[in-house]
Structure formats: C-alpha cells, structure tokens
Short mmCIF file of N, CA, C and O in Angstrom, two decimals:
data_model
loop_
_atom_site.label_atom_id
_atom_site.label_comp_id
_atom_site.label_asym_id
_atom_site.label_seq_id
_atom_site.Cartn_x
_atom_site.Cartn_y
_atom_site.Cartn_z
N UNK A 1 -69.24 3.65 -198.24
CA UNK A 1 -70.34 3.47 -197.33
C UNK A 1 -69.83 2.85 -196.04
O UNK A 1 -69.47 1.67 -196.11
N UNK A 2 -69.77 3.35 -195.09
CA UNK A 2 -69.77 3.10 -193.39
C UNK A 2 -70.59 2.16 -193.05
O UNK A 2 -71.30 2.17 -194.06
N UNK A 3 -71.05 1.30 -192.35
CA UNK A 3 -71.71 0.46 -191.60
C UNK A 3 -71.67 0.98 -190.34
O UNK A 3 -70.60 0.87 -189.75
N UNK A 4 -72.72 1.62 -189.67
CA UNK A 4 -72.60 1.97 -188.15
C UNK A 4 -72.90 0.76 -187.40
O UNK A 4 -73.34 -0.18 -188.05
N UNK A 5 -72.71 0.60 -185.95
CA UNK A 5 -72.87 -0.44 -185.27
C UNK A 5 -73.99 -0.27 -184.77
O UNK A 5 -74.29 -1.21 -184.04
N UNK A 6 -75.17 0.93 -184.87
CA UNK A 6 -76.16 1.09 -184.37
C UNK A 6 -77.31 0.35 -185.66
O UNK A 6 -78.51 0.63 -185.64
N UNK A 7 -76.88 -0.31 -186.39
CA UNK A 7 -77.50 -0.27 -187.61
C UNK A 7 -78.86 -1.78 -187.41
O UNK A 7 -79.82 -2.19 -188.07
N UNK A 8 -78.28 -2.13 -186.30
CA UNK A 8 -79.23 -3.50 -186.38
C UNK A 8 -80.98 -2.87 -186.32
O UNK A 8 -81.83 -3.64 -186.78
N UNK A 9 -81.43 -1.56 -185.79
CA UNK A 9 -82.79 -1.34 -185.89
C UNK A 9 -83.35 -0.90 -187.02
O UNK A 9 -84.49 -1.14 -187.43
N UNK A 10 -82.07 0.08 -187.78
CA UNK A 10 -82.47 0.45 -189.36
C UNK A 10 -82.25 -0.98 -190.22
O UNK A 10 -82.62 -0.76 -191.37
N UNK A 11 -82.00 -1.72 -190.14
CA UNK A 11 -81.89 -2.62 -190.67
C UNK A 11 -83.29 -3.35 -191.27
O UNK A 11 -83.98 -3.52 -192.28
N UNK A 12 -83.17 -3.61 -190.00
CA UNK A 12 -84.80 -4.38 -189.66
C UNK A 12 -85.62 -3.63 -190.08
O UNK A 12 -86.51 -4.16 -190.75
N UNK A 13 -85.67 -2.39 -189.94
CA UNK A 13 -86.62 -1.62 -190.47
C UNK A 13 -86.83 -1.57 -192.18
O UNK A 13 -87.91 -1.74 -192.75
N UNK A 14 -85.91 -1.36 -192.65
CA UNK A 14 -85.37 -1.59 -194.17
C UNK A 14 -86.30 -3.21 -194.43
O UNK A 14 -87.33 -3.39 -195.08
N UNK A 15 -85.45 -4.20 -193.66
CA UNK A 15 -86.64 -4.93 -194.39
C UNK A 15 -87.30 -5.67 -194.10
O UNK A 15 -87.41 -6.77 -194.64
N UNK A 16 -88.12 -5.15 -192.92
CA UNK A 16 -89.46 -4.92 -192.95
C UNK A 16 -90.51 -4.67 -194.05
O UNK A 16 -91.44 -5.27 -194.59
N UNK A 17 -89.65 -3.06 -194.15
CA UNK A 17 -90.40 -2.45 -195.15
C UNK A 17 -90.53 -3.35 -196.61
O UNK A 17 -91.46 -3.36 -197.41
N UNK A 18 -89.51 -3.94 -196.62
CA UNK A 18 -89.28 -4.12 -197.91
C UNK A 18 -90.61 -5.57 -197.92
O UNK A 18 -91.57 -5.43 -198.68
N UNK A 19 -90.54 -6.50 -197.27
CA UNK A 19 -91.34 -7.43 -196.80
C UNK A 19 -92.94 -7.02 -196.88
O UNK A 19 -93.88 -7.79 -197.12
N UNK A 20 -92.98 -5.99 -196.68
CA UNK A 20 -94.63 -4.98 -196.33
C UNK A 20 -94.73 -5.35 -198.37
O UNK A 20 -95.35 -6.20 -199.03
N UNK A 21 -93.79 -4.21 -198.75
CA UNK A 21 -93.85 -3.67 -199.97
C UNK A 21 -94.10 -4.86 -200.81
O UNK A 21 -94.99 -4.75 -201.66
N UNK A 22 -93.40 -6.11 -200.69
CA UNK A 22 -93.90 -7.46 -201.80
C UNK A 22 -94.70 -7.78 -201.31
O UNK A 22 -95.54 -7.95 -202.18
N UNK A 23 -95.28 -8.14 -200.01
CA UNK A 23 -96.24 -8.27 -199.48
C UNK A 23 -97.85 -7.78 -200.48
O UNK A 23 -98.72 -8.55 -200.88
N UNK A 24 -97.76 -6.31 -200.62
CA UNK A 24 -98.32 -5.69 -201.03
C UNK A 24 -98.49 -5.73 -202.58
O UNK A 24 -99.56 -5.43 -203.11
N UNK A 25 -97.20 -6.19 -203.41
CA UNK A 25 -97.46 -6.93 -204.74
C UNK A 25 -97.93 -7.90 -204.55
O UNK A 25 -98.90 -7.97 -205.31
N UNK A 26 -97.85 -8.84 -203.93
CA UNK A 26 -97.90 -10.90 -204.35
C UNK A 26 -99.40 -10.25 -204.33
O UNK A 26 -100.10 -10.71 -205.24
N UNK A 27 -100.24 -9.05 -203.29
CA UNK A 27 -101.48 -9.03 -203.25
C UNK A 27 -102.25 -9.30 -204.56
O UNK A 27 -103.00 -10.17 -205.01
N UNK A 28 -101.63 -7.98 -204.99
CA UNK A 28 -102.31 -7.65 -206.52
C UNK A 28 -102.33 -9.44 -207.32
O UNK A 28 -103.24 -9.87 -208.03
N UNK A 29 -101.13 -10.14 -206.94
CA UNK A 29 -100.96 -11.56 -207.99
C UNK A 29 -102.11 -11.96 -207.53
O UNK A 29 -103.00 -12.19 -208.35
N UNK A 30 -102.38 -12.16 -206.01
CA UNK A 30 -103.15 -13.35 -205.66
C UNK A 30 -104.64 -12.80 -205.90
O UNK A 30 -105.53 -13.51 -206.36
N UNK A 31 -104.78 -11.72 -205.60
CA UNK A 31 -106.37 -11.30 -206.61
C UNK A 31 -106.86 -10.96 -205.48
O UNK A 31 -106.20 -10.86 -204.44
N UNK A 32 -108.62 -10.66 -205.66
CA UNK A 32 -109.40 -10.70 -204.57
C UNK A 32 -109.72 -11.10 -202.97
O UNK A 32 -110.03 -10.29 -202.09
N UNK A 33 -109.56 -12.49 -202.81
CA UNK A 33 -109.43 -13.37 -202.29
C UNK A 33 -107.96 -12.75 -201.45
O UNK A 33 -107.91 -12.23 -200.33
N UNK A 34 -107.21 -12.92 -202.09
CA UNK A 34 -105.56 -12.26 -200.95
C UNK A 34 -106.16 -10.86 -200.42
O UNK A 34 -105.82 -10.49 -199.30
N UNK A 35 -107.03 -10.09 -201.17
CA UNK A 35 -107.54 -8.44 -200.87
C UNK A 35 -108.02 -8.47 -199.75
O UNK A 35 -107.79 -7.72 -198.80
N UNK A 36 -108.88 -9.58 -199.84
CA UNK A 36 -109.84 -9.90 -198.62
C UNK A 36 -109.08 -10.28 -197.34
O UNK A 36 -109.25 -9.78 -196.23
N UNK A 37 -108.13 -11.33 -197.69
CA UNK A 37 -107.40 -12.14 -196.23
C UNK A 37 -106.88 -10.94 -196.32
O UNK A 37 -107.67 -10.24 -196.94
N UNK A 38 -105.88 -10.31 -196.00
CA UNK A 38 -105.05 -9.45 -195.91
C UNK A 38 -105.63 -7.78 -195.39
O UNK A 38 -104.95 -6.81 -195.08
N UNK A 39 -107.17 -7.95 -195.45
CA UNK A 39 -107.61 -6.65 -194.87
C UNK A 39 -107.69 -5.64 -195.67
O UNK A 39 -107.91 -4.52 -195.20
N UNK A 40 -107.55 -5.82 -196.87
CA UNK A 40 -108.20 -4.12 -197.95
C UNK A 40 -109.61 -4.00 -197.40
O UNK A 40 -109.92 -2.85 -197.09
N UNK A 41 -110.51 -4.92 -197.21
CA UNK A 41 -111.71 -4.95 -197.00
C UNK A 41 -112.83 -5.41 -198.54
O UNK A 41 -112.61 -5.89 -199.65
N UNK A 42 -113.67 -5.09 -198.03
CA UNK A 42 -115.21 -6.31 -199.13
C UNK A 42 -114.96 -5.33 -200.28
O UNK A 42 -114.93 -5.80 -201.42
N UNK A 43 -114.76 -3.99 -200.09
CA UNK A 43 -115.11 -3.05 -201.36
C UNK A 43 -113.98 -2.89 -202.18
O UNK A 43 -114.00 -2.56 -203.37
N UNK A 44 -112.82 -3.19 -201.38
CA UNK A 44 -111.31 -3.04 -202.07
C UNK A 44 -111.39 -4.89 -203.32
O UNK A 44 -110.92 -5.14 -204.43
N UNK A 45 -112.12 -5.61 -202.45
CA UNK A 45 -112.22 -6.74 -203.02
C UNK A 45 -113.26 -7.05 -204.22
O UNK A 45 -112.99 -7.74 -205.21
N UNK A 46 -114.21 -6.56 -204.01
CA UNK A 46 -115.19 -6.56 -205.44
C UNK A 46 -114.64 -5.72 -206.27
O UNK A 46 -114.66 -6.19 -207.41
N UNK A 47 -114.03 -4.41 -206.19
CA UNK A 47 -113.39 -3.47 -207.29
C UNK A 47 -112.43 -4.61 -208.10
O UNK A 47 -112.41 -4.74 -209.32
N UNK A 48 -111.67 -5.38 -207.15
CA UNK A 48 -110.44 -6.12 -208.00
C UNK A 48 -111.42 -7.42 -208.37
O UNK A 48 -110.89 -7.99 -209.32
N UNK A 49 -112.16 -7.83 -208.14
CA UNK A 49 -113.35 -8.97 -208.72
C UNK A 49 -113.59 -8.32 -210.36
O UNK A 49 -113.07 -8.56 -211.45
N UNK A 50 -114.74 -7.29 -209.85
CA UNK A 50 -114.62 -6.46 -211.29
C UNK A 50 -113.61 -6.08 -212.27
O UNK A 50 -113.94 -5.66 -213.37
N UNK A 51 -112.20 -6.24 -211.85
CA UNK A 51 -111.21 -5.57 -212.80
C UNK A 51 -110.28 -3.92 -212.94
O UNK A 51 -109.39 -3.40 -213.61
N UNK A 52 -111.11 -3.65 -211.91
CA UNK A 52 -111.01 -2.00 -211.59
C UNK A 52 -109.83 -2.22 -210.81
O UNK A 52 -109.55 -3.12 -210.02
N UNK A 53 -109.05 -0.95 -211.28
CA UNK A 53 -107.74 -0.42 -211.30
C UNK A 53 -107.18 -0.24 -210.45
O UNK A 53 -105.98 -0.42 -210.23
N UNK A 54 -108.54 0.45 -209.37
CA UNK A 54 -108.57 1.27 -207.72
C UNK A 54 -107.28 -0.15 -206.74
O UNK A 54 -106.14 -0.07 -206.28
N UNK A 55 -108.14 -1.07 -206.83
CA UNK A 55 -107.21 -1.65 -206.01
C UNK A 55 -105.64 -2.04 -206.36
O UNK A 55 -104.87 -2.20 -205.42
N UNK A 56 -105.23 -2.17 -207.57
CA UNK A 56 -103.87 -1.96 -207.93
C UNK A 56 -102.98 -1.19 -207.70
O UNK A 56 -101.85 -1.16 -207.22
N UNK A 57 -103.91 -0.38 -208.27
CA UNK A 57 -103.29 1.60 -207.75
C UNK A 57 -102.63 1.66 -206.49
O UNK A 57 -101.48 1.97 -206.18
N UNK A 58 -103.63 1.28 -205.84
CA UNK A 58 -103.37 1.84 -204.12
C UNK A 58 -102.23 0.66 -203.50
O UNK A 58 -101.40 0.74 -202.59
N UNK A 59 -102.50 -0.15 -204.17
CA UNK A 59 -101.57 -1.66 -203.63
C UNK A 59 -99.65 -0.93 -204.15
O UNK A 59 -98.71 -0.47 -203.50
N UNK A 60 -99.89 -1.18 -205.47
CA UNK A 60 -98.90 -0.48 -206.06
C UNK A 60 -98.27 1.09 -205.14
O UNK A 60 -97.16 1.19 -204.62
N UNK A 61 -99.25 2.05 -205.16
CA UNK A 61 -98.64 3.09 -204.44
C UNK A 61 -98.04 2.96 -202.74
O UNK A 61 -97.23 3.60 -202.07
N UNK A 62 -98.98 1.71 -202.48
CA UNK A 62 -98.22 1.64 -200.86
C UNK A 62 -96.91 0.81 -201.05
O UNK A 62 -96.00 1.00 -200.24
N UNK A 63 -96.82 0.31 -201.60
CA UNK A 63 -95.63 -0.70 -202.22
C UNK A 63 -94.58 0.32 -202.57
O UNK A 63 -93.46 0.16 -202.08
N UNK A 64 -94.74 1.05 -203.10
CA UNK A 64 -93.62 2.18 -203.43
C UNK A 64 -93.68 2.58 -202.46
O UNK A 64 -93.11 1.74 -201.75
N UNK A 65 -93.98 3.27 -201.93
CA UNK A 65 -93.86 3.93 -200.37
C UNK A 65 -92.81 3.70 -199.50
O UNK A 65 -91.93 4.42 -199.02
N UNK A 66 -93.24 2.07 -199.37
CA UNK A 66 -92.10 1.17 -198.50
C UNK A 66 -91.24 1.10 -198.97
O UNK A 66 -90.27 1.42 -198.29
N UNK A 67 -90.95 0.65 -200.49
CA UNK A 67 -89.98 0.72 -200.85
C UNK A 67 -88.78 2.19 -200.43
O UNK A 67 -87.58 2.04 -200.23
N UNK A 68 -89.37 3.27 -200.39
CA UNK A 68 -88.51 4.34 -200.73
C UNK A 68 -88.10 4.79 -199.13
O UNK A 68 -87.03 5.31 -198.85
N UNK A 69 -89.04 4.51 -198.26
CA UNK A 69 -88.95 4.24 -196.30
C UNK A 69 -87.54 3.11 -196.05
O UNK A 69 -86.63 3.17 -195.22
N UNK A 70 -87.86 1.96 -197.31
CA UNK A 70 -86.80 0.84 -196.90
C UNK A 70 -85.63 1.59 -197.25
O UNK A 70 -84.91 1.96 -196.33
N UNK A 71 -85.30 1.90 -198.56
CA UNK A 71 -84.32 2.65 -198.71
C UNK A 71 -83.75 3.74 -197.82
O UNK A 71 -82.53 3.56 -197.79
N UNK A 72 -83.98 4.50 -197.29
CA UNK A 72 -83.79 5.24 -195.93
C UNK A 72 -83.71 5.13 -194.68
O UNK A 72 -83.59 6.01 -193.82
N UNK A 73 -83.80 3.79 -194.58
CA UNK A 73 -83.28 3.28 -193.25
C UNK A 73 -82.06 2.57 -193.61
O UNK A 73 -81.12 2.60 -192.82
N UNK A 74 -81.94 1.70 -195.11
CA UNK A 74 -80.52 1.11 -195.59
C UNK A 74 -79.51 2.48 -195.63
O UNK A 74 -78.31 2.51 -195.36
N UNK A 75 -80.00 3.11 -195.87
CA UNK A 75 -79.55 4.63 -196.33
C UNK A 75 -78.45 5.20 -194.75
O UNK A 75 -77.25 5.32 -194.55
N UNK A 76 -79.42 5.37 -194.12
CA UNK A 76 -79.00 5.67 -192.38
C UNK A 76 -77.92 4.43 -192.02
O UNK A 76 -76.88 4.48 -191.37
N UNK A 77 -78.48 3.47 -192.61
CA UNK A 77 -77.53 2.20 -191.41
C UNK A 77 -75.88 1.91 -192.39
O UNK A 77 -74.99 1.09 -192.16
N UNK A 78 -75.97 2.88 -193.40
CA UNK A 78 -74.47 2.86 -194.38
C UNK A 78 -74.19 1.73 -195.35
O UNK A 78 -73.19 1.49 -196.02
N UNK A 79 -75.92 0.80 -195.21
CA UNK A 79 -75.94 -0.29 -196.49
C UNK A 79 -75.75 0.44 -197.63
O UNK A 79 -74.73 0.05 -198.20
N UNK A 80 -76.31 1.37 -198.24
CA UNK A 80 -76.69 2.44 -199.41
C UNK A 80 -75.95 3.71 -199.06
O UNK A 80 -75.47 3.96 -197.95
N UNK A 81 -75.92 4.76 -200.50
CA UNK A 81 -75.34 5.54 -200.39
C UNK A 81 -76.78 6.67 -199.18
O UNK A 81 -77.95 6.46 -198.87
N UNK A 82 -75.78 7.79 -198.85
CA UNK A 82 -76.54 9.03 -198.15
C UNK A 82 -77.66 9.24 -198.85
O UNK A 82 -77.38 8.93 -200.01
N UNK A 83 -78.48 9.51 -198.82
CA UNK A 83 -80.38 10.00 -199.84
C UNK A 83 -80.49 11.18 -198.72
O UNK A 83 -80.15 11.10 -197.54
N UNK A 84 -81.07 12.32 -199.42
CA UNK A 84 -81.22 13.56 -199.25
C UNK A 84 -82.07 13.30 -197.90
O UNK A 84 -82.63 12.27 -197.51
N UNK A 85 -81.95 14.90 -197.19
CA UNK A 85 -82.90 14.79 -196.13
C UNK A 85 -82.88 13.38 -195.21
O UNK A 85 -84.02 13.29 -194.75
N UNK A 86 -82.42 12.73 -194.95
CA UNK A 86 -82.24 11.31 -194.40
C UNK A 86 -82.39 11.57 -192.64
O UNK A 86 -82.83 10.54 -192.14
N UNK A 87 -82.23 12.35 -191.91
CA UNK A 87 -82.52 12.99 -190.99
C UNK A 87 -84.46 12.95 -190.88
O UNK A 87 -85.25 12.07 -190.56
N UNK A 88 -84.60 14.22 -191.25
CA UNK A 88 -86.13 14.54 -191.97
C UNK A 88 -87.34 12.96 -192.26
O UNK A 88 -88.35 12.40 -191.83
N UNK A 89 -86.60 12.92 -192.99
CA UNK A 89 -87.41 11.64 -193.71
C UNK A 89 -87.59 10.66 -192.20
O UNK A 89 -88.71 10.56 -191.69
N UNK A 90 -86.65 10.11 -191.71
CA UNK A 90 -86.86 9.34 -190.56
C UNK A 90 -87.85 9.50 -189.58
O UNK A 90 -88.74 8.80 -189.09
N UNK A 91 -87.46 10.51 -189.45
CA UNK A 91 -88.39 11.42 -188.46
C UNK A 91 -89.58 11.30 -188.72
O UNK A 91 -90.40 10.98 -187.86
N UNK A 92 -89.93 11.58 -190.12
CA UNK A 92 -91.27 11.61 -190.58
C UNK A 92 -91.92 10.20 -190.40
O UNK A 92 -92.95 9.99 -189.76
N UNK A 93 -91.22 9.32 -191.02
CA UNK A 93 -91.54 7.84 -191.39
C UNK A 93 -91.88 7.16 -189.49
O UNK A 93 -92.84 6.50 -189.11
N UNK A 94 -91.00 7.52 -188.90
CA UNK A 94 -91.41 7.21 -187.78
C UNK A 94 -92.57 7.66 -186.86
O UNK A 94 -93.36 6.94 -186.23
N UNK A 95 -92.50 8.95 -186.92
CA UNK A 95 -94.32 9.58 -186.71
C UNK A 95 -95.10 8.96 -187.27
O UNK A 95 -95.82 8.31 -186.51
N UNK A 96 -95.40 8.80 -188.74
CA UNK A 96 -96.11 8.64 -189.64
C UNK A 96 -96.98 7.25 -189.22
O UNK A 96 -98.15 7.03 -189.53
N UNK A 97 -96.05 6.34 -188.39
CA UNK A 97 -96.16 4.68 -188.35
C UNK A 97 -96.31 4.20 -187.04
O UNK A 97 -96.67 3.04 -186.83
N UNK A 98 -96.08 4.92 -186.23
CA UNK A 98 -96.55 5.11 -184.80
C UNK A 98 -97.62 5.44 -184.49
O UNK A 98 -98.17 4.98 -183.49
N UNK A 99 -98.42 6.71 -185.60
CA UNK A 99 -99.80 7.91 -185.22
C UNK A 99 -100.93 6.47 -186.18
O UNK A 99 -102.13 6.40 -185.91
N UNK A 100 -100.37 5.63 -187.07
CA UNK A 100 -100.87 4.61 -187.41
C UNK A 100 -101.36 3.93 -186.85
O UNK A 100 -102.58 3.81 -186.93
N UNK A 101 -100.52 3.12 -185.95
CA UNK A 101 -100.54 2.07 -184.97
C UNK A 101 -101.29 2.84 -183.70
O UNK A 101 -101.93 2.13 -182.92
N UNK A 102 -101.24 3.79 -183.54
CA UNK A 102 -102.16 4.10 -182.54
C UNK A 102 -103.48 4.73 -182.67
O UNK A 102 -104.25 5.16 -181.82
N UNK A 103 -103.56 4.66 -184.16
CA UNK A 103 -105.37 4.54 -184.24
C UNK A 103 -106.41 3.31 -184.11
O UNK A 103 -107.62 3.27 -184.33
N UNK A 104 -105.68 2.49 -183.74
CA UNK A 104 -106.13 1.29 -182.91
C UNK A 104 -107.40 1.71 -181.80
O UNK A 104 -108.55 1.32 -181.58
N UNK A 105 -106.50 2.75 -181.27
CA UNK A 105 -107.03 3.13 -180.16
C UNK A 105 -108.04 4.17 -179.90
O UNK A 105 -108.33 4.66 -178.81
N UNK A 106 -108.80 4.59 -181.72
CA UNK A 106 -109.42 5.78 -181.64
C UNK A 106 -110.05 4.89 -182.45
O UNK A 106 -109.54 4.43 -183.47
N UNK A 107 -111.70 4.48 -181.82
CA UNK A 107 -112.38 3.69 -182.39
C UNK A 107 -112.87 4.41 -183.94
O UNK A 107 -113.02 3.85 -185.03
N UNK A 108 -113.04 5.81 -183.58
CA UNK A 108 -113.72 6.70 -185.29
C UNK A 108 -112.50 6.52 -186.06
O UNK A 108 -112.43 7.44 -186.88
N UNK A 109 -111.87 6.03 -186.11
CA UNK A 109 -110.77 6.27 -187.15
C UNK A 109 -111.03 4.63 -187.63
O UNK A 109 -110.73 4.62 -188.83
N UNK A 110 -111.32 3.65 -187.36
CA UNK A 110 -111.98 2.46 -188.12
C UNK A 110 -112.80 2.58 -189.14
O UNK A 110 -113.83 3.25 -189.10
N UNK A 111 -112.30 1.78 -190.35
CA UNK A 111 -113.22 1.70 -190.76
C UNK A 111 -114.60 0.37 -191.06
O UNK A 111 -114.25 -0.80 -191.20
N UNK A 112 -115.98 0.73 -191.13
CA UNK A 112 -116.72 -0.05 -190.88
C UNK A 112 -116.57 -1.75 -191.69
O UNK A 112 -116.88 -2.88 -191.29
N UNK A 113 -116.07 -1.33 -192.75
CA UNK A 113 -114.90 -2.80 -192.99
C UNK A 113 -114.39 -3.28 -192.90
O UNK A 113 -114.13 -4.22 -193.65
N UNK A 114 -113.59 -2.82 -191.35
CA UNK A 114 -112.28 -3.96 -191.33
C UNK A 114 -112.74 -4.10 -189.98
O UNK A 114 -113.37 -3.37 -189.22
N UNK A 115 -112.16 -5.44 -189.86
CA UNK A 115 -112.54 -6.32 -188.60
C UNK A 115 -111.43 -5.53 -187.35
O UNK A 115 -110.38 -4.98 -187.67
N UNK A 116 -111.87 -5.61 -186.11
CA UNK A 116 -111.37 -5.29 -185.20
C UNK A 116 -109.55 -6.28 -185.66
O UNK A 116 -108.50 -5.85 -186.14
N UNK A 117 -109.88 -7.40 -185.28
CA UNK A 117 -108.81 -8.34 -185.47
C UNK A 117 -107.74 -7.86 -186.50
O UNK A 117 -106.54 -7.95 -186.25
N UNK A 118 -108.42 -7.15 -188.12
CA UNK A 118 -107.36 -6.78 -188.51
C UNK A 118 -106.54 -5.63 -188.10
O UNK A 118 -105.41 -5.60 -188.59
N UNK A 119 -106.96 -4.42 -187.09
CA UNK A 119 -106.76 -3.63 -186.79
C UNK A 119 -106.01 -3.57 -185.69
O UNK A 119 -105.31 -2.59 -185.47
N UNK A 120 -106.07 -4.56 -184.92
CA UNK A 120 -105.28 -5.15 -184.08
C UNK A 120 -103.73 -5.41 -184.78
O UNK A 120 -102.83 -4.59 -184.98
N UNK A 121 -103.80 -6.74 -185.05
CA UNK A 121 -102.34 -7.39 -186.24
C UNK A 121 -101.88 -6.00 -187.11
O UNK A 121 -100.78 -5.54 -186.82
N UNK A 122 -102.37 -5.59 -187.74
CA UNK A 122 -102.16 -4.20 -188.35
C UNK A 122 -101.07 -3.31 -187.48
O UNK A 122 -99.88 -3.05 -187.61
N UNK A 123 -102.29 -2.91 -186.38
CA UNK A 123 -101.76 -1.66 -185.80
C UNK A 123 -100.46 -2.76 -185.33
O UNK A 123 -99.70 -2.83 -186.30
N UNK A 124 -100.12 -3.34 -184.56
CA UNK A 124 -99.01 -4.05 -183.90
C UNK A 124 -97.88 -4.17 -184.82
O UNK A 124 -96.76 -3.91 -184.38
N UNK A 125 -98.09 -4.68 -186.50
CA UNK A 125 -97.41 -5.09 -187.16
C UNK A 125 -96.42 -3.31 -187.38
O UNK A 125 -95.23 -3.16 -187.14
N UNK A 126 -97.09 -2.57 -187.73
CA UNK A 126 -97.02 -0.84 -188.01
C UNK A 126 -96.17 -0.21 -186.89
O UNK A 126 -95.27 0.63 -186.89
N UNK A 127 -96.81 -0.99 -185.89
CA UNK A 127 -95.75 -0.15 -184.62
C UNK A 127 -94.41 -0.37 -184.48
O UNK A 127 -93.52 0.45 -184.31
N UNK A 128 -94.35 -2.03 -184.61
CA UNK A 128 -93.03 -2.61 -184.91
C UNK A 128 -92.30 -1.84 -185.25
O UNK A 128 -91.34 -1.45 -184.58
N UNK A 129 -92.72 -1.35 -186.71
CA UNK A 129 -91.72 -0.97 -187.67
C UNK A 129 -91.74 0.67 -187.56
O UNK A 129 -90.86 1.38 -188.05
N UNK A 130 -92.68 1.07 -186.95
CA UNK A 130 -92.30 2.29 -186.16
C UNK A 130 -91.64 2.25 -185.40
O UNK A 130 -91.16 3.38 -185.33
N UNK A 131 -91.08 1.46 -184.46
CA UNK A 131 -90.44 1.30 -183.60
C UNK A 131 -89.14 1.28 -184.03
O UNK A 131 -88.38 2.16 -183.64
N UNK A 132 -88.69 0.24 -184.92
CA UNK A 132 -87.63 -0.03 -185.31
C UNK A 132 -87.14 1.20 -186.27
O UNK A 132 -85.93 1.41 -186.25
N UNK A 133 -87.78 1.89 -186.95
CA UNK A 133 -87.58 3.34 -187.68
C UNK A 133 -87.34 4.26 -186.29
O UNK A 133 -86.54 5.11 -186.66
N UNK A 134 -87.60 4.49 -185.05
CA UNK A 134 -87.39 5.62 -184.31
C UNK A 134 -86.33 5.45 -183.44
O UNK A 134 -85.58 6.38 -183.12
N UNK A 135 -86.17 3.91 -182.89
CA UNK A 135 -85.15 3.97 -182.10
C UNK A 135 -83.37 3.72 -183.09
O UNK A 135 -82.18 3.94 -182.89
N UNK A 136 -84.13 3.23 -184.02
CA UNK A 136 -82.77 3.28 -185.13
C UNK A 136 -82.28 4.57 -185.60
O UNK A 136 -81.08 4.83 -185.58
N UNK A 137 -83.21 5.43 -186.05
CA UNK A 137 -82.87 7.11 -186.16
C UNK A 137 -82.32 7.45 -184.97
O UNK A 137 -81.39 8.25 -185.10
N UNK A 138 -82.61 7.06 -183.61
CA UNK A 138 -82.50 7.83 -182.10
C UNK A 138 -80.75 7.39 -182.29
O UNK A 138 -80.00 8.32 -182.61
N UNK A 139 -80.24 6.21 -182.13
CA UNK A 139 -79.01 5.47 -182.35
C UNK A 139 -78.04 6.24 -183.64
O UNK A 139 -76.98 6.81 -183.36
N UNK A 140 -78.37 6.18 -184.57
CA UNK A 140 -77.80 6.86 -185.47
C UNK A 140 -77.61 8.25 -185.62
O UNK A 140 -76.68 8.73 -186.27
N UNK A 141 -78.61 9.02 -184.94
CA UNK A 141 -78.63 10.42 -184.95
C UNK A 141 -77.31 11.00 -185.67
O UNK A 141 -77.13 11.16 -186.88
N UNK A 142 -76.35 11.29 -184.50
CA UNK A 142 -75.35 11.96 -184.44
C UNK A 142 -74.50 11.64 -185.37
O UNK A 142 -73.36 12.08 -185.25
N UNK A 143 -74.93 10.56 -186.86
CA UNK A 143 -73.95 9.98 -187.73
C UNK A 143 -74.46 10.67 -189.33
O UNK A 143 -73.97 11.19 -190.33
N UNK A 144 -75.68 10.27 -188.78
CA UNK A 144 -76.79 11.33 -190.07
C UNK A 144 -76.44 12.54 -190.47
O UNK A 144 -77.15 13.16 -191.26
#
C-alpha cells in the first residue's frame, strides 16, 4: 500500500465518515432522547420510545453506509488495500453529499419535522465531507 501525498482530504474524509457512522450507533445506545437531539425527528423518536425496529434499521443502515464511503476514501489515500471501482464510487459519494447539503436550499425537500437549525448544521456538516470526498478524489485522480 502507497501513501499518496494528496491523501490529507481522503483522509479526513475516511474519518469523518467513520465519526458520522458511530455517531449513528451511540444513537441507537442513547435511545429516543439522542433520536430527538440529533434530528431523526418526533416520529423517528416515538417509534424507538415504542420499541419499533424502524429506527434501528435506518440508524444501522446509514452507519454502514459510512462505513463502506470511509473505507474508500482510506482505500484512495493507500491506508487500505485498492476496493473495486474506487474511481466510480468517489465520484458517486461525492455527488451524493454535496446534492445533500444543498437541499438546504430547496425549501420542499424539508421535512415538516426537522427544524430549520437542524438542516442548517446538517447540510454544512454533509458538505464538509462532500467536500473533502471531491477535492481528495480531484488530487488523487491520476493515482486511482
């Protein structure tokens, strides 16, 4: 495994992600109450009050997500071995987290549960790491 010198944005990005992804477990530990601070919203929060699955699920599946985004930026920056498509995937992950962060700015794409404020911190937090996923792919390109 290589270490490129462009690696300080995939880096960050890696763990970021990875930060998002426990983030996104300790949720599930801390219960309802973390559902709520953290912005699932009132309905993501009574489902996990009640016991229902819904909010695990989804906590759990975004948690993997990151995880497998973190891996592909360690992947690019020569921490980890090559992972398929690693090109592709970047690309994607970086659209994906940018078109995020800029639904900030398209009030119908809110939903009537979440506070402006979280959508704010959100979108900003998202762009970041869009950021750091596109200009780290842009840097690495030609190594990928």
């Amino acid at each position: 495994m290589r270490l490129f010198a462009s690696n300080v944005w995939l880096i960050a990005a890696g763990a970021l992600s990875v930060i998002a992804s426990l983030t996104h477990l300790a949720i599930i530990v801390g219960g309802p109450n973390w559902y709520r601070f953290f912005g699932a919203g009132e309905h993501m929060a009574r489902m996990a009050e009640r016991g229902a699955w819904t909010p695990t699920l989804f906590a759990v599946g975004i948690a993997a997500v990151l995880m497998v985004w973190a891996a592909y930026a360690f992947s690019a920056a020569g921490l980890i071995r090559q992972l398929p498509l690693t090109r592709t995937a970047l690309i994607l992950i970086s659209v994906v987290l940018i078109l995020r962060a800029l639904a900030y700015f398209v009030r119908e794409s809110w939903r009537p549960d979440l506070s402006q404020s979280f959508m704010l911190w959100s979108s900003l937090i998202v762009f970041v790491l869009g950021l750091c996923f596109a200009i780290g792919t842009w840097r690495a390109w030609s190594r990928l």
